[in-house]
Short mmCIF file of C-alpha atoms in Angstrom, two decimals:
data_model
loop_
_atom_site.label_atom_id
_atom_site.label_comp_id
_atom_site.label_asym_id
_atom_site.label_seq_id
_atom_site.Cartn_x
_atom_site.Cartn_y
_atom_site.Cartn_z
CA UNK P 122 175.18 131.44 90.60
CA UNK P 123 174.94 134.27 87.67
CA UNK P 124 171.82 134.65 85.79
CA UNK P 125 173.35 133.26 82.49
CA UNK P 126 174.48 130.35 84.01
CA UNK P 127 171.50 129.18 85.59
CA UNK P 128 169.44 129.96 82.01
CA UNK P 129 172.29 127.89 80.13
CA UNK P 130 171.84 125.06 82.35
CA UNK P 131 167.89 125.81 82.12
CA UNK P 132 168.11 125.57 78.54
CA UNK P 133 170.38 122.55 78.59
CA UNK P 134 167.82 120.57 80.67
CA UNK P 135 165.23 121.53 78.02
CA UNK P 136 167.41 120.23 75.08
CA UNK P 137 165.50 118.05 72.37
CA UNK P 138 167.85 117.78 69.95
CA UNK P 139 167.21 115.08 67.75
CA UNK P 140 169.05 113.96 64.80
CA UNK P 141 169.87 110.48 62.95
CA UNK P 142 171.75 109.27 65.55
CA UNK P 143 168.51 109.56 67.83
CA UNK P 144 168.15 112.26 70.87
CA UNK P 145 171.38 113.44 71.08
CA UNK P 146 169.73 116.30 73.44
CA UNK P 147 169.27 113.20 76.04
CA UNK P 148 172.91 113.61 76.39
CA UNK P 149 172.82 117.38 77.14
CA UNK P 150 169.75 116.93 79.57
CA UNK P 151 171.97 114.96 81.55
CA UNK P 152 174.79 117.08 82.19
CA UNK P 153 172.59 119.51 82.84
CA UNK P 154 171.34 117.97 85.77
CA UNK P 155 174.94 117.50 86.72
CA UNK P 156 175.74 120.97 86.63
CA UNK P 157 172.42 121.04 88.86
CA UNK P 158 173.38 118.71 91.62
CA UNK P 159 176.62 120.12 91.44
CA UNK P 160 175.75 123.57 92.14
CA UNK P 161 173.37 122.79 94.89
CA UNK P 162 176.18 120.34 96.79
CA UNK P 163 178.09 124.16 96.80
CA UNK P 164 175.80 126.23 98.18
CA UNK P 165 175.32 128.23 94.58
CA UNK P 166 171.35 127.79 93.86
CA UNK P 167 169.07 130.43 95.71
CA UNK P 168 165.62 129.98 96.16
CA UNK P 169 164.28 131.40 92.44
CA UNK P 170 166.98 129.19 90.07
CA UNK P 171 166.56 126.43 92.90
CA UNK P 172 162.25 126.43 91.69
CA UNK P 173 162.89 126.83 88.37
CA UNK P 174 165.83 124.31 87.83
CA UNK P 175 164.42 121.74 90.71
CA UNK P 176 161.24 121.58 88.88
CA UNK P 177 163.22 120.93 85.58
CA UNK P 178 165.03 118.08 87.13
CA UNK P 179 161.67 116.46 88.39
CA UNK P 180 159.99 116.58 85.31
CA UNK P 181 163.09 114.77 83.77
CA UNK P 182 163.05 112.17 86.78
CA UNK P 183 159.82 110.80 85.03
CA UNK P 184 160.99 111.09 81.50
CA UNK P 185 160.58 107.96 79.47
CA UNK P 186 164.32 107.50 78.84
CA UNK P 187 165.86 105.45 81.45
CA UNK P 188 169.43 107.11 81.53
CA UNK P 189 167.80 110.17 82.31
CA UNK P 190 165.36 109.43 84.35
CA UNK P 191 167.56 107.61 86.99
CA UNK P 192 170.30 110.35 86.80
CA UNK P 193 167.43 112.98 87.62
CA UNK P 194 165.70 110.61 90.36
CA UNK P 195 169.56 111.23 91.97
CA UNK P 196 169.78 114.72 91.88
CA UNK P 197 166.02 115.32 93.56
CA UNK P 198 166.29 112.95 95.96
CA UNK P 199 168.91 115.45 97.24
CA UNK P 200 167.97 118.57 96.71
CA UNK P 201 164.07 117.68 97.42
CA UNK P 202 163.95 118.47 100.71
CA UNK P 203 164.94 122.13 99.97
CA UNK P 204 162.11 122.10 97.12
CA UNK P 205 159.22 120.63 98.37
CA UNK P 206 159.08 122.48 101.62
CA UNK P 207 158.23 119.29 103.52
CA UNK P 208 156.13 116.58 101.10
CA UNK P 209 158.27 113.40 101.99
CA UNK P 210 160.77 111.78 99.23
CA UNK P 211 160.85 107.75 98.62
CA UNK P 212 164.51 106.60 99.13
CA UNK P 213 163.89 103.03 97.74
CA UNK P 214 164.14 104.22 93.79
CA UNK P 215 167.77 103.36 93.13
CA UNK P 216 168.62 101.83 89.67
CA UNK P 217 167.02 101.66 86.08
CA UNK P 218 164.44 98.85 87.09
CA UNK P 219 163.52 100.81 90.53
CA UNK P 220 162.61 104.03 88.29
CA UNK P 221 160.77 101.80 86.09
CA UNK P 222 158.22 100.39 88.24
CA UNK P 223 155.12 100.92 88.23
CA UNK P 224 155.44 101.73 92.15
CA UNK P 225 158.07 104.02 91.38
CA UNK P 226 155.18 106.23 89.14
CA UNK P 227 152.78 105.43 91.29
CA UNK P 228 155.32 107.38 94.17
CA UNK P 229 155.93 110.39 91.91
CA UNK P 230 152.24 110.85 91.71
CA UNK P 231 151.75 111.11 95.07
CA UNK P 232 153.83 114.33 95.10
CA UNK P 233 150.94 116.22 92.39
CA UNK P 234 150.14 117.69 95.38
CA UNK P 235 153.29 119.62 95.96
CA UNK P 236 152.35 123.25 94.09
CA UNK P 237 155.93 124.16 92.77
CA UNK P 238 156.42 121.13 90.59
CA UNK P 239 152.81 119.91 89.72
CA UNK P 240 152.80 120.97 86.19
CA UNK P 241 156.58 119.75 85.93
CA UNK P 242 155.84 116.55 87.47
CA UNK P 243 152.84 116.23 84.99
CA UNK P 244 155.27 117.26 82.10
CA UNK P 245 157.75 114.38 82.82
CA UNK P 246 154.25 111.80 84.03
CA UNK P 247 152.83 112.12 80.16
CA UNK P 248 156.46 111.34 78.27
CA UNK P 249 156.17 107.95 79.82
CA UNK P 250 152.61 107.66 80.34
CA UNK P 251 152.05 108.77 76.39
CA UNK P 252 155.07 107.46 74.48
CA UNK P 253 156.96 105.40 76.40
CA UNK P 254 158.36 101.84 75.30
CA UNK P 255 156.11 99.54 75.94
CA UNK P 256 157.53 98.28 79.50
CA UNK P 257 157.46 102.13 80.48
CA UNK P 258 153.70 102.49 79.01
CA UNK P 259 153.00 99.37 81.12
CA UNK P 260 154.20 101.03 84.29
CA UNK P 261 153.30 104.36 84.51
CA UNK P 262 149.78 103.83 83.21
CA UNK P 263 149.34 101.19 85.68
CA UNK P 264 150.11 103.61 88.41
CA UNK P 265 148.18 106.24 86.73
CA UNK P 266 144.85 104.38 86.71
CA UNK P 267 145.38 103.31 90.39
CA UNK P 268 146.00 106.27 91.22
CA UNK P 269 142.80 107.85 89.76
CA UNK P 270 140.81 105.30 91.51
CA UNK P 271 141.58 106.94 94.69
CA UNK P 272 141.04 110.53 93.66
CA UNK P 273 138.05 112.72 94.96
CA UNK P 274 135.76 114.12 91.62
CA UNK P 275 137.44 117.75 92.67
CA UNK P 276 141.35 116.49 92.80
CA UNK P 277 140.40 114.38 89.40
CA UNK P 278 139.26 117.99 87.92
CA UNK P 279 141.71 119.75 89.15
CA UNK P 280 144.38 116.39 87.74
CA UNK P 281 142.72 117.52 84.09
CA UNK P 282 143.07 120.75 84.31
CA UNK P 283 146.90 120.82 84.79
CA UNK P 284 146.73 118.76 82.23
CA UNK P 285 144.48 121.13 80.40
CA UNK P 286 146.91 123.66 80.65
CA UNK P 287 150.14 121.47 79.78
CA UNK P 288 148.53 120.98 76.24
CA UNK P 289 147.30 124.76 75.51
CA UNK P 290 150.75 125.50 76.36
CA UNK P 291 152.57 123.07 74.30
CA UNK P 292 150.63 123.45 70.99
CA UNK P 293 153.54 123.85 68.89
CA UNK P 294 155.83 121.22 70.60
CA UNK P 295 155.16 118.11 68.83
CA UNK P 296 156.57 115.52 71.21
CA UNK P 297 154.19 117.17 74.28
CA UNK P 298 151.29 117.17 72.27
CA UNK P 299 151.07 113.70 71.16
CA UNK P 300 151.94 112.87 74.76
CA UNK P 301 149.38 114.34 76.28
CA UNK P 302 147.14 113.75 73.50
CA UNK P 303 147.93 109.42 74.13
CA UNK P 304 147.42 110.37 77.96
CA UNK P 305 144.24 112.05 77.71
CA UNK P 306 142.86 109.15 75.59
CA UNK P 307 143.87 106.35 78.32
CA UNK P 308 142.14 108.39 81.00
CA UNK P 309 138.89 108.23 79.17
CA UNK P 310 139.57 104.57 78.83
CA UNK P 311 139.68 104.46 82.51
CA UNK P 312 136.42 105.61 82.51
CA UNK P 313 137.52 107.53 85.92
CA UNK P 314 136.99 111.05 84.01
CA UNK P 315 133.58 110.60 83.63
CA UNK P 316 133.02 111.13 87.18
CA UNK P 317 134.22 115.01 86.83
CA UNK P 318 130.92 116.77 86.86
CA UNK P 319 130.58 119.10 83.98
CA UNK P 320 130.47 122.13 85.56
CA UNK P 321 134.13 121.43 87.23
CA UNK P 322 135.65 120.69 83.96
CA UNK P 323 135.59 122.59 80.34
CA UNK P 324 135.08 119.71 78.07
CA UNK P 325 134.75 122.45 75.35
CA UNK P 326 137.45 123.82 76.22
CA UNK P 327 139.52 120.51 75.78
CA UNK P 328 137.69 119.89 72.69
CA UNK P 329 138.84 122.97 71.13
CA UNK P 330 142.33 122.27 71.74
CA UNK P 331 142.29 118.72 70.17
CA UNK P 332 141.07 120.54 67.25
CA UNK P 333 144.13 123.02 67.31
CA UNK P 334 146.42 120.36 68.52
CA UNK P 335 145.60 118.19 65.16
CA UNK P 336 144.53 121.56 62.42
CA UNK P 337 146.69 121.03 58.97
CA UNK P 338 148.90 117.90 60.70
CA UNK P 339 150.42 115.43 58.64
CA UNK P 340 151.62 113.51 61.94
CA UNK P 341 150.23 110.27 62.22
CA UNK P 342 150.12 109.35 65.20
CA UNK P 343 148.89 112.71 66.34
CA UNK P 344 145.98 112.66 64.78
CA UNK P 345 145.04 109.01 65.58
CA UNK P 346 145.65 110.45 69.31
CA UNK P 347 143.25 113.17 68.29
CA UNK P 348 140.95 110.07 67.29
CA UNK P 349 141.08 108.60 70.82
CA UNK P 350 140.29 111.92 72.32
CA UNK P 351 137.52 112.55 70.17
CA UNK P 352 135.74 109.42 70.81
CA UNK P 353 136.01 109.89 74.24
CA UNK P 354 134.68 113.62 74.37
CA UNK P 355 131.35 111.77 72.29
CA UNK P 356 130.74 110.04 75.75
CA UNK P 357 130.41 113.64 77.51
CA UNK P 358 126.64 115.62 77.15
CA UNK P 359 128.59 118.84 76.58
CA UNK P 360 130.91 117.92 73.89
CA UNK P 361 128.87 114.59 72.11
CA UNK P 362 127.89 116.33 69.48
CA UNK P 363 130.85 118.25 68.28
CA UNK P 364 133.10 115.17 68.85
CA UNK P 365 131.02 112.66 66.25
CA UNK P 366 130.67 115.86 63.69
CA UNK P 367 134.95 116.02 64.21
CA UNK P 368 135.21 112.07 63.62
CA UNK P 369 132.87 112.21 61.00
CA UNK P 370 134.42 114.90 58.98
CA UNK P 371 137.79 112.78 59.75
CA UNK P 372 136.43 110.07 57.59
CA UNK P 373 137.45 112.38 54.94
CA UNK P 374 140.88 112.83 55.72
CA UNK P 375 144.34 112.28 53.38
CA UNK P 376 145.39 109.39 55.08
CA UNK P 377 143.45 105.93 55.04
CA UNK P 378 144.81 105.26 58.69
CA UNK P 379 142.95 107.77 60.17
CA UNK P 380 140.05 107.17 58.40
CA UNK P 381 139.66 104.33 59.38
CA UNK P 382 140.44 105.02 63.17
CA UNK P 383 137.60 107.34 62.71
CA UNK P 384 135.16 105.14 61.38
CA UNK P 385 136.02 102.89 64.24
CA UNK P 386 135.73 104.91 67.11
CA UNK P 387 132.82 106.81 65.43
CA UNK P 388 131.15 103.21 65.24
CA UNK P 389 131.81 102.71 69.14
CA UNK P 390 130.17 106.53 69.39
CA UNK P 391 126.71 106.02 67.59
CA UNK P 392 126.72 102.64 66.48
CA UNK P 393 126.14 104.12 63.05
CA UNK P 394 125.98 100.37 60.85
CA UNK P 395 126.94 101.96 57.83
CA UNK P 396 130.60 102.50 59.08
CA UNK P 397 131.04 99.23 59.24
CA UNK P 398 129.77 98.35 55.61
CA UNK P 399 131.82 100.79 54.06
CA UNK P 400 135.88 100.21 52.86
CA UNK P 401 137.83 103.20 54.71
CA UNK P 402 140.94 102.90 52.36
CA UNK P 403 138.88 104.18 49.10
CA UNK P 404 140.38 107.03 48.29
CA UNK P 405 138.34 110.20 49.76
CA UNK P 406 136.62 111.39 46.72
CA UNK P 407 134.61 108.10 46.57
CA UNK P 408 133.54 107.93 50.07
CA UNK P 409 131.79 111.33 50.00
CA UNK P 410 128.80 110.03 49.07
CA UNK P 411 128.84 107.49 52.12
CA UNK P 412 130.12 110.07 54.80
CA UNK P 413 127.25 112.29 53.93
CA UNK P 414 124.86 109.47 54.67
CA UNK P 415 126.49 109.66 58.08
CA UNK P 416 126.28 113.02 58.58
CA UNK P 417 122.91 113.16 57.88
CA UNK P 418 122.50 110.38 59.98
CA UNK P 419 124.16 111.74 63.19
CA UNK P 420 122.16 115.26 62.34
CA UNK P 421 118.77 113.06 62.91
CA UNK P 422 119.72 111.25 65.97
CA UNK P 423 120.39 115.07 67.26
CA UNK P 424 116.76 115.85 67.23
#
């Protein structure tokens, strides 16, 4: 196989498109991986395009569309044996409803382990896992929090940081960041995070990127996401403080949904009772007065 026809079909498995008709890219993804399991059946993918396109395909065999997903689960079923060098493959995911189990999910997690495709794997894991329909948000988040129940506190740091690194690098891809953003607020609803002892972890780190991840957005659900995030960070020592001074300068914010997410989760956070005295859909100029109670508030239960 050429070099530009193993980046074509690279580029075709990454294809987004999206226009009225909905994501016309899905049908592009799936010829790509066509042209994938077509190439490998020949002989014509050498070890380098084999990584790079193999870990493409897996990604896409835990995608949240179902005609994708099952066409993908095909092609690395056969090619994984020449990809994983040795991590055994389920062969009992055939159909739509098989790859849309949560045992199916649960399966794919199982293979983190395998180096090559981790952050691939993780890639495809958070489409489903984060915005998913709701029978695919079901699923895969069922497998996820099994799954984390079995984890040692060093595989559940090293879990985050993958996914660490999937959001710095996706900071200007919309549909990754509200992904992992939705993911990363179920897992501190699992509670299973808080076992990662801070000194195995950057919860600053993360914090700072939920800030970036959100900055100047006029995406809704992104910044409700951001919301979730938040209120879990103002469970961690390290970042409690800088998480309730984020959700209280949120009550501020354009948009009355995400004020009053903010007020909500803030209220969960430090049990402030003004938040829940005060109307969140007044417009912002009016509630100045009230957040800087708050403010001044949190500042005193800092000392």
């Amino acid at each position: 196989m050429t070099e530009p026809i193993s980046t074509a079909i690279a580029d075709s498995l990454d294809d987004y498109t999206i226009d009225q008709r909905g994501d016309i890219g899905s049908l592009v993804r799936i010829e790509a991986i066509d042209a994938v399991h077509a190439s490998w059946e020949q002989g014509q993918l050498p070890g380098l395009a084999l990584q790079d396109l193999g870990s493409k395909v897996c990604r896409l065999a835990l995608e949240k569309l179902d005609r994708v997903r099952v066409k993908a689960w095909h092609c690395l079923h056969d090619i994984w044996d020449d990809l994983s060098g040795g991590q055994k493959l389920s062969t009992g995911f055939i159909g739509a409803s098989e790859t849309s189990s949560s045992d199916y999910y649960l399966h794919a997690l199982s293979l983190f382990p395998v180096e090559p495709i981790r952050q691939s794997l993780l890639r495809g894991y958070i489409s489903s896992a984060g915005t998913g329909s709701e029978s695919i948000l079901q699923a895969s988040r069922a497998a996820l929090s099994t799954h984390l129940e079995v984890l040692s506190n060093d595989q559940l740091a090293d879990f985050l940081k993958v996914l660490l690194a999937i959001l710095k690098e996706s900071l200007a891809i919309e549909r990754l960041v509200v992904s992992a953003l939705e993911v990363l607020g179920f897992l501190f609803e699992t509670r299973a995070v808080y076992r990662v002892p801070t000194d195995q972890f950057n919860w600053r780190n993360l914090c700072t990127l939920v800030q970036k991840a959100h900055y100047k957005s006029t995406n809704i659900s992104k910044l409700i996401a951001a919301v979730g995030v938040y209120m879990g960070l103002a469970s961690i020592k390290a970042t409690q403080q800088e998480a309730q001074f984020k959700l209280a300068s949120m009550l501020l914010h354009p948009y009355p949904q995400v004020r009053n997410a903010a007020s909500e989760a803030l209220f969960i956070c430090s049990e402030e009772p003004i938040l829940q005295r005060v109307d969140w859909y007044r417009s912002p100029k009016e509630l100045k007065g009230d957040v800087v109670k708050i403010q001044e508030s949190l500042r005193k239960c800092e000392k």
